[in-house]
Amino acid sequence: MHVYLVTIISSLMLFFLCSPRRKRKDIAVRSHLKKRLTIRRTAIGVALAAFPPMIVAAVRYKVGTDYVATYYTGFYRILNGSTVDGFEFGYYWFNRLIQVFTDNVFVLFAITAVIFVAVSFAAIYEESYNVPLSILLFFVTRYYFVGMNIVRQFIAAAILVYSIRYVLHHDLKKYIVCIILAFSMHYTSIIFLPVYFLPRLRISVKRLITIIIGELAFFSFGVGWFISFLQDTKYGRLIARHDVCGIKFT
């Protein structure tokens, strides 16, 4: 627990050390081409703040219920040519790419930690109106800690959070690229696709009430059909095993 408290405090302190002040919002540097390059202090602060959680997640050992059974041993099953885990194609080939250079599973944990934290903090930089609060929420909502357990899901989630900027900027091509990347890490990411069209919706009070009633009806009467539809998939098996899956995180 002390490690995580130090991580949270260090992350916030590093941001505040470089956060913009009234007279110092940017830093000017000169490149080898003698061109003036301006770097936003907020960008430097967010980048530095990402290092403590990144390092802790990268060097962790046996943290999370999925650490050994899914990711540690799964890496070596892939190395031995097994596909029994049914990993998504992006994650599978990501492991294979690492295995071209090394058979050390700890490299996998280090790289996935860097990706998860870096993309999450990039999303904070791009989209947050209150960066310190967003950094704090990254930890206290347990987003960071769950991300060290269900690695594929939260790399995908980080990519999806980052993709919101393309919803706001109406850039469908880049949004689709993000969806594909997230989908390659975890197939459930595909349900995020309609988010792009949400800003176009205009929901009146009457329509909102209709939607709420429809959702209540579905979860009251249609959920049995939905579970039977999924029964031959790994998601159906997870629902059967964990009927309150995710309630602790919520």
Short mmCIF file of C-alpha atoms in Angstrom, two decimals:
data_model
loop_
_atom_site.label_atom_id
_atom_site.label_comp_id
_atom_site.label_asym_id
_atom_site.label_seq_id
_atom_site.Cartn_x
_atom_site.Cartn_y
_atom_site.Cartn_z
CA MET A 1 0.00 0.00 0.00
CA HIS A 2 2.85 2.39 0.84
CA VAL A 3 4.28 1.91 -2.64
CA TYR A 4 1.05 3.11 -4.22
CA LEU A 5 0.69 6.09 -1.88
CA VAL A 6 4.21 7.18 -2.80
CA THR A 7 3.35 6.64 -6.47
CA ILE A 8 0.24 8.84 -6.27
CA ILE A 9 1.99 11.63 -4.36
CA SER A 10 5.05 11.52 -6.63
CA SER A 11 2.89 11.68 -9.75
CA LEU A 12 1.00 14.75 -8.55
CA MET A 13 4.17 16.47 -7.27
CA LEU A 14 5.95 15.99 -10.59
CA PHE A 15 3.03 17.54 -12.41
CA PHE A 16 2.88 20.56 -10.10
CA LEU A 17 6.63 21.10 -10.44
CA CYS A 18 6.20 21.69 -14.17
CA SER A 19 2.61 22.90 -14.30
CA PRO A 20 2.02 26.19 -16.11
CA ARG A 21 2.12 29.39 -14.15
CA ARG A 22 0.94 32.81 -15.15
CA LYS A 23 4.26 33.93 -16.61
CA ARG A 24 5.66 30.54 -17.60
CA LYS A 25 3.24 28.60 -19.77
CA ASP A 26 5.70 27.34 -22.39
CA ILE A 27 9.35 26.40 -22.69
CA ALA A 28 11.31 27.44 -25.77
CA VAL A 29 14.15 25.24 -27.02
CA ARG A 30 16.29 25.29 -30.14
CA SER A 31 16.69 22.23 -32.32
CA HIS A 32 19.78 21.25 -34.31
CA LEU A 33 18.16 22.98 -37.30
CA LYS A 34 18.23 26.25 -35.33
CA LYS A 35 14.46 26.37 -35.31
CA ARG A 36 12.61 27.58 -32.26
CA LEU A 37 10.46 24.83 -30.74
CA THR A 38 7.89 25.57 -28.07
CA ILE A 39 6.94 22.89 -25.58
CA ARG A 40 3.92 23.36 -23.36
CA ARG A 41 4.69 23.08 -19.66
CA THR A 42 1.49 21.11 -19.18
CA ALA A 43 2.79 18.48 -21.62
CA ILE A 44 6.05 18.19 -19.69
CA GLY A 45 4.17 17.97 -16.40
CA VAL A 46 1.86 15.22 -17.63
CA ALA A 47 4.78 13.29 -19.13
CA LEU A 48 6.74 13.42 -15.86
CA ALA A 49 3.63 12.54 -13.83
CA ALA A 50 3.24 9.37 -15.90
CA PHE A 51 6.65 7.99 -14.89
CA PRO A 52 5.90 6.82 -11.29
CA PRO A 53 2.82 4.71 -12.17
CA MET A 54 4.55 3.50 -15.31
CA ILE A 55 7.63 2.27 -13.42
CA VAL A 56 5.62 0.60 -10.63
CA ALA A 57 3.38 -1.21 -13.12
CA ALA A 58 6.38 -2.23 -15.22
CA VAL A 59 8.34 -3.86 -12.39
CA ARG A 60 5.41 -5.46 -10.55
CA TYR A 61 5.45 -9.19 -9.86
CA LYS A 62 2.37 -11.36 -9.27
CA VAL A 63 0.13 -8.31 -8.89
CA GLY A 64 -3.40 -9.12 -10.01
CA THR A 65 -5.34 -12.38 -10.23
CA ASP A 66 -4.67 -12.65 -13.97
CA TYR A 67 -0.92 -12.06 -13.68
CA VAL A 68 0.18 -15.70 -13.59
CA ALA A 69 -2.75 -17.69 -14.99
CA THR A 70 -3.42 -15.48 -18.02
CA TYR A 71 -0.44 -13.30 -18.91
CA TYR A 72 2.66 -14.91 -17.44
CA THR A 73 1.89 -18.48 -18.52
CA GLY A 74 -0.01 -17.29 -21.59
CA PHE A 75 3.17 -15.70 -22.92
CA TYR A 76 4.97 -19.04 -22.79
CA ARG A 77 2.01 -20.93 -24.25
CA ILE A 78 2.17 -18.58 -27.24
CA LEU A 79 5.93 -19.13 -27.37
CA ASN A 80 5.27 -22.90 -27.59
CA GLY A 81 2.79 -22.41 -30.44
CA SER A 82 -0.41 -22.87 -28.41
CA THR A 83 -3.57 -20.87 -29.12
CA VAL A 84 -5.61 -22.39 -26.30
CA ASP A 85 -6.05 -19.03 -24.57
CA GLY A 86 -7.98 -17.56 -27.49
CA PHE A 87 -6.22 -14.21 -27.20
CA GLU A 88 -7.32 -11.43 -29.53
CA PHE A 89 -5.26 -11.23 -32.73
CA GLY A 90 -3.58 -7.93 -31.80
CA TYR A 91 -2.47 -9.14 -28.38
CA TYR A 92 -1.38 -12.51 -29.78
CA TRP A 93 0.85 -10.98 -32.46
CA PHE A 94 2.10 -8.39 -29.99
CA ASN A 95 3.44 -11.31 -27.90
CA ARG A 96 4.90 -12.92 -31.01
CA LEU A 97 6.68 -9.68 -31.90
CA ILE A 98 8.27 -9.48 -28.46
CA GLN A 99 9.32 -13.12 -28.75
CA VAL A 100 11.30 -12.30 -31.89
CA PHE A 101 13.70 -10.43 -29.61
CA THR A 102 13.38 -12.17 -26.24
CA ASP A 103 11.67 -15.00 -24.40
CA ASN A 104 11.61 -13.01 -21.16
CA VAL A 105 7.98 -12.51 -20.09
CA PHE A 106 8.90 -9.52 -17.92
CA VAL A 107 9.54 -7.53 -21.09
CA LEU A 108 5.87 -8.08 -21.95
CA PHE A 109 4.75 -6.71 -18.56
CA ALA A 110 7.05 -3.71 -18.88
CA ILE A 111 5.89 -2.78 -22.38
CA THR A 112 2.18 -3.26 -21.65
CA ALA A 113 2.57 -1.09 -18.53
CA VAL A 114 4.21 1.68 -20.56
CA ILE A 115 1.48 1.53 -23.21
CA PHE A 116 -1.40 1.53 -20.70
CA VAL A 117 -0.10 4.43 -18.60
CA ALA A 118 1.26 6.46 -21.51
CA VAL A 119 -1.98 6.32 -23.52
CA SER A 120 -4.06 7.07 -20.40
CA PHE A 121 -1.97 10.14 -19.57
CA ALA A 122 -1.98 11.24 -23.21
CA ALA A 123 -5.79 11.18 -23.00
CA ILE A 124 -5.63 13.24 -19.81
CA TYR A 125 -3.40 15.79 -21.54
CA GLU A 126 -5.62 16.02 -24.62
CA GLU A 127 -9.03 16.02 -22.98
CA SER A 128 -8.89 17.08 -19.34
CA TYR A 129 -9.86 20.55 -18.15
CA ASN A 130 -8.41 19.75 -14.72
CA VAL A 131 -5.26 17.67 -15.10
CA PRO A 132 -4.40 17.21 -11.38
CA LEU A 133 -7.93 15.99 -10.66
CA SER A 134 -7.76 13.61 -13.63
CA ILE A 135 -4.44 12.20 -12.41
CA LEU A 136 -5.92 11.71 -8.94
CA LEU A 137 -9.02 10.01 -10.40
CA PHE A 138 -6.75 7.73 -12.44
CA PHE A 139 -5.71 6.23 -9.11
CA VAL A 140 -8.65 6.63 -6.70
CA THR A 141 -11.22 5.19 -9.13
CA ARG A 142 -8.98 2.08 -9.19
CA TYR A 143 -8.57 2.45 -12.97
CA TYR A 144 -4.79 2.14 -12.58
CA PHE A 145 -4.94 -0.84 -10.23
CA VAL A 146 -7.47 -2.81 -12.29
CA GLY A 147 -5.29 -2.06 -15.33
CA MET A 148 -2.51 -4.12 -13.73
CA ASN A 149 -4.88 -7.07 -13.56
CA ILE A 150 -6.95 -7.22 -16.75
CA VAL A 151 -4.20 -5.91 -19.00
CA ARG A 152 -5.77 -6.36 -22.44
CA GLN A 153 -9.07 -4.80 -21.43
CA PHE A 154 -7.47 -1.70 -19.97
CA ILE A 155 -5.02 -1.12 -22.80
CA ALA A 156 -8.12 -1.17 -25.01
CA ALA A 157 -9.96 1.13 -22.57
CA ALA A 158 -7.06 3.60 -22.59
CA ILE A 159 -7.11 3.71 -26.40
CA LEU A 160 -10.88 4.25 -26.38
CA VAL A 161 -10.60 7.11 -23.89
CA TYR A 162 -7.95 8.71 -26.10
CA SER A 163 -10.21 8.24 -29.15
CA ILE A 164 -12.80 10.64 -27.69
CA ARG A 165 -10.72 13.55 -29.00
CA TYR A 166 -11.54 12.38 -32.53
CA VAL A 167 -15.22 12.33 -31.67
CA LEU A 168 -14.96 15.96 -30.57
CA HIS A 169 -12.95 16.89 -33.69
CA HIS A 170 -15.22 14.90 -36.05
CA ASP A 171 -12.30 12.87 -37.40
CA LEU A 172 -13.92 9.54 -38.32
CA LYS A 173 -10.83 7.99 -39.95
CA LYS A 174 -8.61 8.39 -36.88
CA TYR A 175 -11.47 7.30 -34.64
CA ILE A 176 -11.86 4.08 -36.66
CA VAL A 177 -8.10 3.46 -36.38
CA CYS A 178 -8.37 3.75 -32.59
CA ILE A 179 -11.37 1.39 -32.52
CA ILE A 180 -9.45 -1.19 -34.60
CA LEU A 181 -6.40 -0.95 -32.30
CA ALA A 182 -8.58 -1.33 -29.20
CA PHE A 183 -10.55 -4.15 -30.84
CA SER A 184 -7.31 -6.00 -31.56
CA MET A 185 -6.55 -5.93 -27.82
CA HIS A 186 -10.07 -6.84 -26.67
CA TYR A 187 -13.02 -7.62 -28.90
CA THR A 188 -15.60 -5.97 -26.62
CA SER A 189 -14.17 -2.61 -27.74
CA ILE A 190 -16.42 -2.78 -30.80
CA ILE A 191 -19.38 -1.65 -28.67
CA PHE A 192 -17.67 1.76 -28.42
CA LEU A 193 -18.08 2.37 -32.16
CA PRO A 194 -21.51 4.13 -31.94
CA VAL A 195 -20.03 6.72 -29.53
CA TYR A 196 -18.84 8.67 -32.57
CA PHE A 197 -22.44 9.44 -33.49
CA LEU A 198 -23.66 10.40 -30.00
CA PRO A 199 -22.96 14.17 -30.40
CA ARG A 200 -25.45 14.19 -33.28
CA LEU A 201 -28.27 12.92 -31.10
CA ARG A 202 -30.79 15.33 -29.68
CA ILE A 203 -32.68 13.59 -26.90
CA SER A 204 -35.88 15.17 -25.66
CA VAL A 205 -37.30 14.40 -22.22
CA LYS A 206 -39.98 12.21 -23.82
CA ARG A 207 -37.40 10.20 -25.77
CA LEU A 208 -35.19 9.88 -22.70
CA ILE A 209 -38.07 8.42 -20.69
CA THR A 210 -38.81 5.99 -23.54
CA ILE A 211 -35.16 4.86 -23.59
CA ILE A 212 -35.13 4.33 -19.82
CA ILE A 213 -38.33 2.27 -19.96
CA GLY A 214 -36.90 0.23 -22.84
CA GLU A 215 -33.70 -0.48 -20.92
CA LEU A 216 -35.61 -1.51 -17.80
CA ALA A 217 -37.78 -3.83 -19.87
CA PHE A 218 -34.75 -5.40 -21.55
CA PHE A 219 -32.88 -6.02 -18.31
CA SER A 220 -36.03 -7.36 -16.68
CA PHE A 221 -37.26 -9.67 -19.45
CA GLY A 222 -34.62 -9.86 -22.18
CA VAL A 223 -31.47 -10.58 -20.21
CA GLY A 224 -32.19 -14.33 -20.16
CA TRP A 225 -32.25 -14.40 -23.96
CA PHE A 226 -29.03 -12.38 -24.05
CA ILE A 227 -27.25 -14.83 -21.72
CA SER A 228 -28.44 -17.80 -23.78
CA PHE A 229 -27.17 -16.03 -26.91
CA LEU A 230 -23.71 -15.80 -25.31
CA GLN A 231 -23.68 -19.22 -23.66
CA ASP A 232 -21.23 -20.80 -26.12
CA THR A 233 -18.77 -17.92 -25.89
CA LYS A 234 -16.17 -17.08 -23.27
CA TYR A 235 -18.28 -14.05 -22.30
CA GLY A 236 -21.23 -16.31 -21.56
CA ARG A 237 -19.05 -18.50 -19.37
CA LEU A 238 -17.78 -15.46 -17.49
CA ILE A 239 -21.35 -14.27 -16.85
CA ALA A 240 -22.26 -17.70 -15.49
CA ARG A 241 -19.21 -17.74 -13.19
CA HIS A 242 -19.40 -14.12 -12.03
CA ASP A 243 -22.98 -12.91 -11.77
CA VAL A 244 -21.81 -9.70 -10.07
CA CYS A 245 -18.67 -9.28 -12.17
CA GLY A 246 -17.23 -5.80 -11.81
CA ILE A 247 -19.30 -4.69 -8.82
CA LYS A 248 -16.22 -4.06 -6.67
CA PHE A 249 -14.66 -1.88 -9.34
CA THR A 250 -17.94 0.02 -9.75
#
